[in-house]
Amino acid sequence: MLESIALAAAKLLEPSGIASLLIGTLMGATFGILPGLGGILSMAIALPFSYGMEPMNAMFMFAGIMSSSGFGGAIPAILLNTPGTAQNAATCLDGYPMACKGEAGRAISIAATACLTGSLGGVIVTMALLPIVKPLIYSFGYPEFFWMTLFGLLTIVVAAKGNLLKGMAGGGIGVLLSTIGYTDMFGVMRYTGDSNYLWDGIPLVPFVTGLFAISELIVYTSRGGSTASLVNYTSGVSWGKQTVMGIKDVLSRPLAVARSAMIGAGVGIIPGLGGPVASFVSYTVAMKRSKDSKNFGKGSPEGILSCEVAMDAKDGGALLPTVAFGIPGSPDQAILLGGFILHGLQPGPLMLRDHMDIVFALLFGIVVSQVFLSGIGMLIAPVMARISLIPNRMIAPFVLMLVFFGAYMVRGNIFDVGLALLAGVFGYTMRRSGFPLITVVMGFILGPLVERAFLQTLQMSDGSYFVFFTRPVSAVLVSLCILVLLISLFRHRLKGRNG
Amino acid sequence: MKIKIHTPLVFTTLMLVLIAAMIVIGANYPKDVRLVPFIVGTPTFIVLLLLWLRYTFPQSRILNSIVLLEATDGIKGANSDFTGWGQVLNTLGWLLAYYICIFIFGFIVATPVFLAAFFIQKTDVNVTKSILIAIISSFVIIRFVNSLGIDLWLGAVPKFLPGIIGGSIIPPL
């Protein structure tokens, strides 16, 4: 193992290794900043370009992309309430209110520091878990996967914050919308009518981008002003000081960082859950454990910290099932699997035996890329934060242009642009009616995963529902789900009675 | 006369109809296929119905006790983030116009025209600067997309200037 560590570290110090890592980092951050593009698209674009590279350098490039898209996506989430990537949606909850209070620099600095500590934490957890990874992953069958995904879905209830019924309705609408299209489990179409366009279902990128970005664009273009104009922007704290405050916000909460890193790495290990679940679960836990939970959703530094740390820690954790079993730990790592195969590397137990240097190259790449990006991020945070002072009507056409180009680019279908527009109108009406948007997205992303796991479990047990409760890990997870639901309902009723 | 639109009621009604339609259509699917639409659709419908009743009968004590804090917005007063529908429809008009322009004339023509027109009409930027900003930003994004090897949509009109306007094939809808 030490030999593999030394080999990966030595390769990373070579000029070609550094250059590959920097290219990946810049690419991931750029795609992360642009709403609707994100890590998956940048990985997909990088994949063919990696063919001519040395395998280790290609891994550095992929590590750079995976690691940096999260922080890149946090910038529009904080400044424009528009998550650059789906996993940054939770960052909006507290990042944007901070920007509205004139603390955008502090929020970006928190995100940069949190991403760095998260990456480091995730890699440490992953390296510690490497020896015991096999029994852990083998203990997760379809029933456990179902409960874990359902747990992610239940965080909707908490994300709804005082809007329990609307949150539940939003989640339900999201799940139902996700059922549209061809279902490969049954080989039939659902709710497509005679439309060819709906065969593949509602495409994720235009839907989510439109829902968030266009609905927000309608709000701020109609309203005018600038992001930081709602309250007195000159809070008396300079941008430079805000950057330092942001670093202190993270470093002064080592327990919260450690907890979020463990949650992120833990969620990352479970295949298919990915960043959005990691950030929301971590946010929920942080809110429940925080002494200052009332400030969550109103611009809490701890809120940003919890989701950004977990989101970046997830990358390290997600590598485990990807390299150990060839099961992608997150959607972007599905493309990484393609990268392995392209470079003649067979993911699975043999990879852990024969190519540990590649595994360490990815882990080191994630950390070093984050060191580089967070350093740059903290330096440019004051500059980036000034975007929040530009009049909204100056920003709106650029955001719209990026959303329309981004919606089109993924599939090259002009109707995807129209869908993004429709989703935007739908999202705006939802916002105006008091429905939390994020619940629809959570339902839309997690719905198909829950359905698949549910039906696979039933197939596994020949139609018996007992299997959902009788396995030890399942029993623990179902108890967790019930507990979260009951606590949320109890709090909601209590809040209602107290007026 | 100023017409006041009760957005939450209208939205909840539309969603009720949509979910009801999905449940009814789903009833025709085989057992396993309709399982999730039923399991998720039925409670979603009930929740939406509760909200709808709450909006329709705001004075009902029973509904208030069930729904508790829900549905108070839109009844108590407007959120400061949301302006009147006039401004919103104006913004929507711009978005729709940009999309229609792209559909007919393609990204390369529609993007600078939209940007310039928006800046001139909606901001304090003068005409020359607006046109310059529009041309430069359109050039950058178009070059970026082209550098990724993605063919941009050139418009539904017949081929007019090859590679710039027209000739794109409309995908099946």
Short mmCIF file of N, CA and C in Angstrom, two decimals, chain A residues 398-470:
data_model
loop_
_atom_site.label_atom_id
_atom_site.label_comp_id
_atom_site.label_asym_id
_atom_site.label_seq_id
_atom_site.Cartn_x
_atom_site.Cartn_y
_atom_site.Cartn_z
N PHE A 398 -27.95 37.29 -19.18
CA PHE A 398 -26.81 36.35 -19.24
C PHE A 398 -27.20 35.01 -18.64
N VAL A 399 -27.91 35.07 -17.52
CA VAL A 399 -28.36 33.81 -16.89
C VAL A 399 -29.28 33.07 -17.85
N LEU A 400 -30.19 33.81 -18.46
CA LEU A 400 -31.13 33.18 -19.40
C LEU A 400 -30.39 32.55 -20.57
N MET A 401 -29.40 33.29 -21.08
CA MET A 401 -28.61 32.79 -22.20
C MET A 401 -27.92 31.48 -21.81
N LEU A 402 -27.30 31.46 -20.61
CA LEU A 402 -26.60 30.25 -20.16
C LEU A 402 -27.58 29.10 -19.95
N VAL A 403 -28.73 29.40 -19.39
CA VAL A 403 -29.72 28.34 -19.15
C VAL A 403 -30.20 27.76 -20.47
N PHE A 404 -30.50 28.62 -21.43
CA PHE A 404 -31.00 28.13 -22.73
C PHE A 404 -29.91 27.33 -23.47
N PHE A 405 -28.69 27.85 -23.48
CA PHE A 405 -27.60 27.11 -24.13
C PHE A 405 -27.36 25.79 -23.39
N GLY A 406 -27.34 25.85 -22.03
CA GLY A 406 -27.10 24.65 -21.23
C GLY A 406 -28.17 23.61 -21.44
N ALA A 407 -29.44 24.06 -21.48
CA ALA A 407 -30.55 23.12 -21.68
C ALA A 407 -30.43 22.44 -23.04
N TYR A 408 -29.98 23.20 -24.04
CA TYR A 408 -29.87 22.65 -25.40
C TYR A 408 -28.68 21.69 -25.53
N MET A 409 -27.57 22.06 -24.88
CA MET A 409 -26.31 21.35 -25.12
C MET A 409 -26.33 19.87 -24.75
N VAL A 410 -27.06 19.52 -23.70
CA VAL A 410 -26.98 18.14 -23.20
C VAL A 410 -27.45 17.13 -24.25
N ARG A 411 -28.59 17.42 -24.91
CA ARG A 411 -29.12 16.45 -25.87
C ARG A 411 -29.23 17.00 -27.29
N GLY A 412 -28.98 18.29 -27.42
CA GLY A 412 -29.09 18.90 -28.74
C GLY A 412 -30.52 18.94 -29.24
N ASN A 413 -31.48 19.00 -28.33
CA ASN A 413 -32.89 19.04 -28.71
C ASN A 413 -33.46 20.42 -28.37
N ILE A 414 -33.97 21.11 -29.37
CA ILE A 414 -34.46 22.48 -29.17
C ILE A 414 -35.67 22.51 -28.22
N PHE A 415 -36.41 21.41 -28.15
CA PHE A 415 -37.57 21.39 -27.25
C PHE A 415 -37.15 21.34 -25.78
N ASP A 416 -35.91 20.94 -25.52
CA ASP A 416 -35.42 20.98 -24.14
C ASP A 416 -35.37 22.42 -23.63
N VAL A 417 -35.10 23.34 -24.55
CA VAL A 417 -35.07 24.77 -24.17
C VAL A 417 -36.49 25.20 -23.78
N GLY A 418 -37.46 24.76 -24.58
CA GLY A 418 -38.85 25.07 -24.27
C GLY A 418 -39.27 24.45 -22.95
N LEU A 419 -38.77 23.23 -22.69
CA LEU A 419 -39.11 22.57 -21.42
C LEU A 419 -38.54 23.35 -20.24
N ALA A 420 -37.31 23.85 -20.40
CA ALA A 420 -36.70 24.65 -19.33
C ALA A 420 -37.56 25.88 -19.04
N LEU A 421 -38.07 26.48 -20.10
CA LEU A 421 -38.93 27.67 -19.95
C LEU A 421 -40.22 27.30 -19.21
N LEU A 422 -40.83 26.18 -19.64
CA LEU A 422 -42.06 25.72 -18.98
C LEU A 422 -41.81 25.42 -17.50
N ALA A 423 -40.68 24.73 -17.25
CA ALA A 423 -40.34 24.40 -15.85
C ALA A 423 -40.16 25.67 -15.04
N GLY A 424 -39.61 26.71 -15.69
CA GLY A 424 -39.41 27.99 -15.01
C GLY A 424 -40.74 28.62 -14.60
N VAL A 425 -41.71 28.59 -15.50
CA VAL A 425 -43.03 29.16 -15.21
C VAL A 425 -43.69 28.34 -14.09
N PHE A 426 -43.58 27.02 -14.21
CA PHE A 426 -44.12 26.11 -13.19
C PHE A 426 -43.48 26.42 -11.83
N GLY A 427 -42.15 26.57 -11.84
CA GLY A 427 -41.42 26.85 -10.60
C GLY A 427 -41.81 28.20 -10.01
N TYR A 428 -42.00 29.18 -10.88
CA TYR A 428 -42.37 30.52 -10.38
C TYR A 428 -43.75 30.46 -9.70
N THR A 429 -44.68 29.78 -10.34
CA THR A 429 -46.03 29.68 -9.76
C THR A 429 -45.99 28.94 -8.43
N MET A 430 -45.15 27.91 -8.39
CA MET A 430 -45.00 27.16 -7.13
C MET A 430 -44.47 28.07 -6.02
N ARG A 431 -43.41 28.81 -6.35
CA ARG A 431 -42.82 29.73 -5.35
C ARG A 431 -43.88 30.71 -4.86
N ARG A 432 -44.60 31.25 -5.81
CA ARG A 432 -45.59 32.28 -5.48
C ARG A 432 -46.71 31.69 -4.63
N SER A 433 -46.96 30.40 -4.78
CA SER A 433 -48.01 29.74 -4.00
C SER A 433 -47.48 29.20 -2.68
N GLY A 434 -46.21 29.40 -2.43
CA GLY A 434 -45.63 28.98 -1.15
C GLY A 434 -45.18 27.54 -1.10
N PHE A 435 -45.08 26.86 -2.26
CA PHE A 435 -44.58 25.48 -2.29
C PHE A 435 -43.05 25.50 -2.37
N PRO A 436 -42.36 24.76 -1.50
CA PRO A 436 -40.89 24.76 -1.58
C PRO A 436 -40.41 24.00 -2.83
N LEU A 437 -39.69 24.70 -3.69
CA LEU A 437 -39.24 24.12 -4.96
C LEU A 437 -38.38 22.89 -4.77
N ILE A 438 -37.55 22.97 -3.75
CA ILE A 438 -36.56 21.91 -3.58
C ILE A 438 -37.22 20.54 -3.39
N THR A 439 -38.42 20.54 -2.84
CA THR A 439 -39.09 19.26 -2.60
C THR A 439 -39.44 18.57 -3.92
N VAL A 440 -39.78 19.37 -4.93
CA VAL A 440 -40.09 18.78 -6.25
C VAL A 440 -38.83 18.15 -6.83
N VAL A 441 -37.72 18.87 -6.70
CA VAL A 441 -36.47 18.35 -7.26
C VAL A 441 -36.04 17.08 -6.54
N MET A 442 -36.17 17.10 -5.21
CA MET A 442 -35.80 15.90 -4.44
C MET A 442 -36.65 14.71 -4.89
N GLY A 443 -37.94 14.94 -5.03
CA GLY A 443 -38.84 13.87 -5.47
C GLY A 443 -38.48 13.40 -6.87
N PHE A 444 -38.16 14.34 -7.74
CA PHE A 444 -37.85 14.03 -9.13
C PHE A 444 -36.57 13.21 -9.24
N ILE A 445 -35.56 13.56 -8.44
CA ILE A 445 -34.27 12.85 -8.52
C ILE A 445 -34.34 11.50 -7.81
N LEU A 446 -34.94 11.51 -6.61
CA LEU A 446 -34.90 10.28 -5.81
C LEU A 446 -36.04 9.31 -6.13
N GLY A 447 -37.13 9.82 -6.71
CA GLY A 447 -38.28 8.97 -7.01
C GLY A 447 -37.93 7.71 -7.79
N PRO A 448 -37.26 7.84 -8.93
CA PRO A 448 -36.94 6.63 -9.70
C PRO A 448 -36.04 5.65 -8.93
N LEU A 449 -35.15 6.19 -8.09
CA LEU A 449 -34.27 5.31 -7.31
C LEU A 449 -35.09 4.51 -6.30
N VAL A 450 -36.04 5.20 -5.67
CA VAL A 450 -36.89 4.51 -4.68
C VAL A 450 -37.72 3.44 -5.38
N GLU A 451 -38.29 3.79 -6.52
CA GLU A 451 -39.14 2.83 -7.23
C GLU A 451 -38.35 1.59 -7.64
N ARG A 452 -37.18 1.84 -8.19
CA ARG A 452 -36.36 0.72 -8.65
C ARG A 452 -35.99 -0.19 -7.47
N ALA A 453 -35.54 0.43 -6.38
CA ALA A 453 -35.13 -0.37 -5.22
C ALA A 453 -36.33 -1.13 -4.64
N PHE A 454 -37.49 -0.48 -4.62
CA PHE A 454 -38.70 -1.10 -4.07
C PHE A 454 -39.08 -2.34 -4.88
N LEU A 455 -39.10 -2.19 -6.20
CA LEU A 455 -39.52 -3.31 -7.05
C LEU A 455 -38.47 -4.42 -7.08
N GLN A 456 -37.20 -4.04 -7.04
CA GLN A 456 -36.15 -5.06 -7.03
C GLN A 456 -36.21 -5.87 -5.73
N THR A 457 -36.56 -5.17 -4.64
CA THR A 457 -36.69 -5.87 -3.36
C THR A 457 -37.82 -6.89 -3.43
N LEU A 458 -38.95 -6.46 -4.01
CA LEU A 458 -40.09 -7.37 -4.11
C LEU A 458 -39.76 -8.56 -5.01
N GLN A 459 -39.01 -8.30 -6.09
CA GLN A 459 -38.61 -9.40 -6.97
C GLN A 459 -37.71 -10.37 -6.21
N MET A 460 -36.84 -9.79 -5.40
CA MET A 460 -35.88 -10.61 -4.64
C MET A 460 -36.60 -11.51 -3.64
N SER A 461 -37.71 -10.98 -3.07
CA SER A 461 -38.39 -11.73 -2.01
C SER A 461 -39.64 -12.45 -2.51
N ASP A 462 -39.79 -12.55 -3.83
CA ASP A 462 -40.98 -13.18 -4.42
C ASP A 462 -42.27 -12.51 -3.95
N GLY A 463 -42.25 -11.21 -3.83
CA GLY A 463 -43.47 -10.46 -3.50
C GLY A 463 -43.72 -10.29 -2.02
N SER A 464 -42.85 -10.80 -1.16
CA SER A 464 -43.07 -10.66 0.29
C SER A 464 -42.55 -9.30 0.78
N TYR A 465 -43.40 -8.62 1.57
CA TYR A 465 -43.01 -7.30 2.08
C TYR A 465 -42.17 -7.39 3.37
N PHE A 466 -42.11 -8.60 3.95
CA PHE A 466 -41.39 -8.75 5.22
C PHE A 466 -39.91 -8.41 5.09
N VAL A 467 -39.40 -8.65 3.88
CA VAL A 467 -37.97 -8.45 3.66
C VAL A 467 -37.54 -6.99 3.94
N PHE A 468 -38.50 -6.08 3.85
CA PHE A 468 -38.18 -4.68 4.10
C PHE A 468 -37.85 -4.41 5.58
N PHE A 469 -38.29 -5.32 6.45
CA PHE A 469 -38.15 -5.05 7.88
C PHE A 469 -37.30 -6.07 8.63
N THR A 470 -37.10 -7.23 8.04
CA THR A 470 -36.49 -8.31 8.81
C THR A 470 -34.97 -8.30 8.79
#
